[in-house]
Coordinates of C-alpha atoms (C1' of nucleotides) in Angstrom, one line a residue:
Chain A
M1 CA 14.0 -8.1 -20.7
K2 CA 17.8 -8.1 -20.6
S3 CA 19.6 -5.4 -18.7
K4 CA 22.0 -4.6 -21.5
M5 CA 19.9 -3.1 -24.2
S6 CA 20.4 -0.1 -26.4
I7 CA 18.0 2.8 -26.2
D8 CA 17.0 2.0 -29.8
T9 CA 16.1 -1.5 -28.8
L10 CA 14.1 -0.3 -25.9
G11 CA 12.3 2.1 -28.1
E12 CA 11.4 -0.8 -30.4
Y13 CA 10.2 -2.8 -27.5
L14 CA 8.0 0.0 -26.3
K15 CA 6.5 0.5 -29.8
D16 CA 5.8 -3.2 -30.1
N17 CA 3.8 -3.0 -26.9
G18 CA 1.8 0.0 -28.0
V19 CA 3.7 2.7 -26.1
K20 CA 5.0 5.7 -28.0
P21 CA 8.6 6.1 -27.0
S22 CA 8.9 9.6 -25.8
Y23 CA 12.2 10.7 -24.2
Q24 CA 10.7 10.5 -20.7
R25 CA 9.2 7.1 -21.3
L26 CA 12.4 5.7 -22.7
K27 CA 14.4 6.9 -19.8
I28 CA 11.9 5.6 -17.2
F29 CA 11.8 2.2 -18.9
E30 CA 15.6 2.1 -19.3
Y31 CA 15.8 2.8 -15.6
L32 CA 13.5 0.0 -14.7
V33 CA 15.3 -2.4 -16.9
Q34 CA 18.7 -1.5 -15.6
N35 CA 17.8 -1.2 -12.0
K36 CA 16.1 -4.4 -10.9
N37 CA 16.0 -3.1 -7.3
H38 CA 12.2 -2.6 -7.4
P39 CA 12.3 1.2 -7.2
T40 CA 9.5 3.4 -5.9
V41 CA 8.1 6.3 -7.8
D42 CA 10.2 8.6 -5.7
T43 CA 13.4 6.6 -6.3
I44 CA 12.8 6.7 -10.1
H45 CA 12.1 10.4 -10.0
R46 CA 15.1 11.3 -7.9
S47 CA 17.4 9.2 -10.0
L48 CA 16.3 10.7 -13.3
L49 CA 16.0 14.3 -12.2
P50 CA 19.7 15.1 -12.8
H51 CA 19.4 13.8 -16.4
I52 CA 15.9 15.3 -17.1
P53 CA 15.7 18.4 -14.9
T54 CA 12.1 19.1 -15.9
L55 CA 10.8 15.7 -15.2
S56 CA 7.8 15.8 -12.9
K57 CA 6.5 13.1 -10.6
T58 CA 3.2 13.2 -12.4
T59 CA 4.9 12.1 -15.5
V60 CA 6.5 9.2 -13.7
Y61 CA 3.1 8.2 -12.3
N62 CA 1.4 8.6 -15.7
T63 CA 4.2 6.6 -17.4
L64 CA 4.2 3.7 -14.9
S65 CA 0.4 3.5 -15.2
L66 CA 0.7 3.3 -18.9
F67 CA 3.4 0.6 -18.7
I68 CA 1.3 -1.5 -16.3
E69 CA -1.7 -1.1 -18.6
K70 CA 0.3 -2.3 -21.5
G71 CA 1.7 -5.2 -19.5
I72 CA 5.3 -4.4 -19.6
T73 CA 5.7 -3.4 -16.0
Q74 CA 4.3 -4.9 -12.8
L75 CA 3.4 -3.2 -9.5
I76 CA 4.5 -5.2 -6.5
T77 CA 3.2 -4.5 -3.1
I78 CA 5.3 -5.7 -0.2
E79 CA 4.7 -3.1 2.5
E80 CA 1.7 -0.9 2.5
N81 CA 2.5 2.7 1.5
E82 CA 5.2 2.0 -1.0
G83 CA 4.4 0.9 -4.4
R84 CA 7.4 -0.7 -6.1
Y85 CA 7.8 -1.3 -9.8
D86 CA 9.4 -4.0 -11.8
A87 CA 10.0 -4.3 -15.5
A88 CA 8.1 -7.5 -15.3
V89 CA 8.0 -10.6 -17.3
A90 CA 7.8 -14.1 -15.9
S91 CA 6.2 -14.5 -12.5
H92 CA 8.7 -14.5 -9.7
G93 CA 8.7 -14.0 -6.0
H94 CA 10.2 -11.2 -4.0
F95 CA 12.3 -11.5 -0.9
K96 CA 12.8 -8.5 1.3
C97 CA 15.7 -8.5 3.7
L98 CA 14.6 -7.1 7.1
E99 CA 18.2 -5.9 7.8
C100 CA 19.4 -4.3 4.6
S101 CA 16.0 -3.7 3.0
N102 CA 17.1 -5.0 -0.3
V103 CA 14.6 -6.8 -2.4
Y104 CA 15.7 -10.0 -4.2
D105 CA 13.9 -11.9 -6.9
F106 CA 13.5 -15.6 -6.8
E107 CA 11.8 -18.3 -8.9
F108 CA 9.1 -20.5 -7.5
E109 CA 6.8 -23.3 -8.4
I110 CA 3.6 -24.0 -6.5
K111 CA 1.8 -27.2 -7.2
D112 CA -2.0 -27.3 -7.0
S113 CA -1.7 -30.0 -4.4
G114 CA 0.1 -27.6 -2.2
V115 CA -2.9 -25.3 -2.0
S116 CA -6.2 -25.9 -0.4
G117 CA -9.3 -23.8 0.2
I118 CA -9.7 -22.2 -3.3
E119 CA -10.5 -25.3 -5.3
G120 CA -12.4 -24.4 -8.4
F121 CA -11.2 -20.8 -8.4
K122 CA -9.6 -19.3 -11.5
V123 CA -6.1 -18.1 -10.5
D124 CA -4.7 -15.4 -12.8
E125 CA -1.8 -14.1 -10.7
K126 CA 0.3 -15.6 -8.1
H127 CA 2.2 -13.1 -5.9
L128 CA 4.8 -14.3 -3.3
Y129 CA 6.9 -12.2 -1.0
F130 CA 9.0 -13.6 1.7
K131 CA 10.8 -11.7 4.4
G132 CA 13.8 -12.6 6.4
V133 CA 17.5 -12.1 6.4
C134 CA 19.6 -12.4 3.2
K135 CA 22.8 -14.4 2.9
D136 CA 25.0 -11.3 2.9
C137 CA 23.5 -10.0 6.2
L138 CA 23.7 -13.5 7.7
S139 CA 27.4 -13.9 6.9
R140 CA 28.2 -10.5 8.3
K141 CA 27.4 -11.7 11.8
Chain B
M1 CA -9.6 -17.8 17.0
K2 CA -13.1 -18.9 16.6
S3 CA -15.8 -16.6 15.2
K4 CA -18.3 -17.5 18.0
M5 CA -16.8 -16.2 21.2
S6 CA -18.3 -14.2 24.0
I7 CA -17.0 -10.7 24.7
D8 CA -15.8 -12.0 28.1
T9 CA -13.7 -14.7 26.3
L10 CA -12.3 -12.1 23.9
G11 CA -11.4 -10.0 26.9
E12 CA -9.5 -12.8 28.4
Y13 CA -7.7 -13.5 25.2
L14 CA -6.6 -9.8 24.9
K15 CA -5.4 -9.9 28.5
D16 CA -3.5 -13.1 27.9
N17 CA -1.7 -11.3 25.1
G18 CA -0.9 -8.2 27.1
V19 CA -3.6 -6.0 25.8
K20 CA -5.8 -4.2 28.4
P21 CA -9.4 -4.8 27.1
S22 CA -10.9 -1.3 26.9
Y23 CA -14.3 -1.1 25.3
Q24 CA -12.9 0.2 22.0
R25 CA -10.3 -2.5 21.8
L26 CA -12.8 -5.2 22.6
K27 CA -15.2 -4.0 19.9
I28 CA -12.4 -3.7 17.3
F29 CA -11.1 -7.1 18.1
E30 CA -14.6 -8.6 18.1
Y31 CA -15.1 -7.0 14.7
L32 CA -11.9 -8.6 13.3
V33 CA -12.8 -12.0 14.7
Q34 CA -16.4 -11.9 13.4
N35 CA -15.6 -10.4 10.0
K36 CA -12.9 -12.4 8.3
N37 CA -13.3 -10.3 5.2
H38 CA -10.0 -8.5 5.8
P39 CA -11.3 -5.1 6.5
T40 CA -9.5 -1.8 6.0
V41 CA -9.2 0.8 8.8
D42 CA -12.0 2.7 7.2
T43 CA -14.3 -0.3 7.0
I44 CA -13.8 -1.0 10.7
H45 CA -14.3 2.6 11.6
R46 CA -17.5 2.9 9.5
S47 CA -18.9 -0.4 10.9
L48 CA -18.4 0.5 14.5
L49 CA -19.3 4.1 14.4
P50 CA -23.1 3.4 14.9
H51 CA -22.3 1.5 18.0
I52 CA -19.5 3.8 19.3
P53 CA -20.4 7.2 18.0
T54 CA -17.3 8.8 19.5
L55 CA -14.9 6.3 18.0
S56 CA -12.1 8.1 16.1
K57 CA -10.0 6.7 13.3
T58 CA -6.9 7.5 15.4
T59 CA -8.1 5.0 17.9
V60 CA -8.6 2.4 15.3
Y61 CA -5.1 3.0 14.0
N62 CA -3.6 2.9 17.5
T63 CA -5.5 -0.2 18.4
L64 CA -4.5 -2.1 15.3
S65 CA -0.9 -1.2 15.7
L66 CA -1.1 -2.5 19.3
F67 CA -2.7 -5.7 18.1
I68 CA 0.0 -6.2 15.5
E69 CA 2.7 -5.5 18.1
K70 CA 1.2 -8.0 20.4
G71 CA 1.0 -10.5 17.6
I72 CA -2.7 -11.1 17.6
T73 CA -3.4 -9.3 14.3
Q74 CA -1.7 -9.3 11.0
L75 CA -1.4 -6.7 8.3
I76 CA -1.8 -8.0 4.8
T77 CA -0.9 -6.0 1.8
I78 CA -2.5 -6.9 -1.5
E79 CA -2.9 -3.7 -3.2
E80 CA -0.9 -0.6 -2.5
N81 CA -2.8 2.0 -0.6
E82 CA -5.1 -0.2 1.3
G83 CA -3.9 -1.9 4.4
R84 CA -6.1 -4.8 5.4
Y85 CA -6.2 -6.5 8.8
D86 CA -6.7 -10.0 9.8
A87 CA -7.1 -11.5 13.3
A88 CA -4.2 -13.7 12.3
V89 CA -3.0 -17.0 13.5
A90 CA -1.4 -19.6 11.2
S91 CA 0.2 -18.5 8.0
H92 CA -2.2 -18.6 5.1
G93 CA -2.6 -17.1 1.7
H94 CA -5.1 -14.6 0.4
F95 CA -7.0 -14.8 -2.8
K96 CA -8.6 -11.7 -4.1
C97 CA -11.5 -12.0 -6.6
L98 CA -11.1 -9.4 -9.3
E99 CA -14.8 -9.4 -9.9
C100 CA -16.5 -9.3 -6.5
S101 CA -13.4 -8.0 -4.6
N102 CA -13.8 -10.5 -1.8
V103 CA -10.7 -11.8 -0.2
Y104 CA -10.6 -15.5 0.6
D105 CA -8.1 -17.3 2.8
F106 CA -6.4 -20.5 1.7
E107 CA -3.8 -22.9 3.1
F108 CA -0.6 -23.5 1.3
E109 CA 2.6 -25.5 1.6
I110 CA 5.8 -24.5 -0.3
K111 CA 8.6 -26.9 -0.4
D112 CA 12.1 -25.6 -0.4
S113 CA 12.7 -27.5 -3.6
G114 CA 10.0 -25.3 -5.3
V115 CA 12.0 -22.2 -4.7
S116 CA 15.3 -21.1 -6.3
G117 CA 17.4 -18.0 -6.1
I118 CA 17.4 -17.4 -2.3
E119 CA 19.4 -20.4 -1.2
G120 CA 21.0 -19.8 2.2
F121 CA 18.6 -17.0 3.1
K122 CA 16.7 -17.1 6.4
V123 CA 13.0 -16.9 5.6
D124 CA 10.9 -15.6 8.5
E125 CA 7.7 -14.9 6.7
K126 CA 6.0 -16.2 3.7
H127 CA 3.2 -14.1 2.2
L128 CA 1.1 -15.3 -0.7
Y129 CA -1.7 -13.6 -2.5
F130 CA -3.4 -14.8 -5.6
K131 CA -5.7 -12.9 -7.8
G132 CA -8.4 -14.3 -10.1
V133 CA -12.0 -15.1 -10.2
C134 CA -13.7 -17.0 -7.3
K135 CA -16.0 -20.0 -7.8
D136 CA -19.2 -18.0 -7.1
C137 CA -18.4 -15.4 -9.8
L138 CA -17.4 -18.2 -12.2
S139 CA -20.6 -20.0 -11.8
R140 CA -22.6 -16.9 -12.2
K141 CA -21.6 -16.7 -15.9
Chain C
dG1 C1' -2.8 22.2 -36.9
dT2 C1' -4.4 18.7 -34.3
dA3 C1' -3.4 14.9 -31.2
dT4 C1' -0.7 13.6 -27.6
dC5 C1' 2.3 14.2 -23.9
dT6 C1' 4.1 16.8 -20.1
dG7 C1' 4.2 19.1 -15.7
dC8 C1' 2.5 22.5 -12.3
dA9 C1' -0.8 23.3 -8.8
dA10 C1' -4.4 21.7 -6.2
dA11 C1' -7.2 17.9 -4.5
dA12 C1' -7.9 13.6 -2.5
dC13 C1' -6.7 9.9 0.6
dA14 C1' -4.3 7.2 4.0
dT15 C1' -1.5 7.4 8.0
dT16 C1' 1.1 9.6 11.8
dT17 C1' 2.0 12.9 15.4
dG18 C1' 1.3 16.3 19.2
dC19 C1' -1.4 17.3 22.7
dA20 C1' -5.4 18.0 25.6
dA21 C1' -9.5 15.8 27.4
dT22 C1' -11.4 11.7 29.3
dT23 C1' -11.5 7.5 31.7
dC24 C1' -10.1 3.8 34.9
dT25 C1' -8.4 2.3 39.2
Chain D
dA1 C1' -4.4 11.7 42.0
dG2 C1' -1.8 9.1 38.5
dA3 C1' -1.4 6.4 34.6
dA4 C1' -3.2 4.8 30.5
dT5 C1' -6.4 5.6 26.8
dT6 C1' -9.0 8.2 23.6
dG7 C1' -9.8 11.5 20.0
dC8 C1' -9.4 16.1 17.8
dA9 C1' -6.7 18.8 14.8
dA10 C1' -2.7 19.4 12.2
dA11 C1' 1.1 17.5 9.7
dT12 C1' 3.1 14.1 6.5
dG13 C1' 3.4 11.4 2.5
dT14 C1' 1.6 9.3 -1.6
dT15 C1' -1.2 9.1 -5.6
dT16 C1' -4.8 11.4 -8.5
dT17 C1' -7.0 15.0 -11.1
dG18 C1' -7.7 19.4 -13.8
dC19 C1' -5.9 22.1 -16.9
dA20 C1' -2.6 24.9 -19.5
dG21 C1' 1.5 24.9 -22.1
dA22 C1' 4.9 22.3 -24.8
dT23 C1' 6.0 18.8 -28.3
dA24 C1' 5.5 15.7 -32.0
dC25 C1' 3.8 14.1 -36.4

DNA sequence: GTATCTGCAAAACATTTGCAATTCT
DNA sequence: AGAATTGCAAATGTTTTGCAGATAC
């Protein structure tokens, strides 16, 4: 999912995935696609409220659940007590900087030979999150 | 941390890590060591209540925070809204079976060459959780 | 006009905090 | 007694649920 995408194209994308593109849904999905900073429900709601003054958090919750159900959004869990959402596609890892709190994406590859203890298990999802200090915060010292 | 360990030994272990071994703390730590099923606060509380009828959830929360602060327990986050605790030591991954909900530990090794996008970052913690179907549930079909 | 979608208000949970009672030495 | 620990009750914060009103086709 590219960041630059017209509302019309987003609407088509939603339809293709079985989501009727209401105004709220379009705006929420547009936000997810344009803001790859893994927002929380609250962040999304606060950001959209100026544009959609009647938007309720319930609708944000409903909409995100729907997106997840349709497979176009992913819920990532780094800390407890803060769900974060991601207009998901390919599997990728998340790096949280302990200084600036930013969450960065990264690509990973894990070979079967690098894992032991769950031989014979069927693995459907691989989630990785790392924590540490990002390059920017390191260079600021 | 071995599963078979006398209360006395556990007490020594707590002391060695700067935790005064009160009865509640001993029992909570003993539970963690003996039940490697990554319990939630509620699970721990429910399990110990028959033995310690006055035990409050606040104490379970306080105690686990203390354990984490002292580095003898680890908080793992697989789903949002359910903290799970682990008498932690070496870094290991967690596999959650989507059928039986059990959480299994596994060992992993990730080579730097298998990761791209966070070059130059300082990585302090690597968390992995996989989801899928465990061997037992697979063979039951 | 009937289905669906939205959003308010209340409920349900998990976690934290303030403080008083209890325990330990 | 003095310090640390425990636990009740209330506060906080997030997510879910029930339902009535609004919107869309």
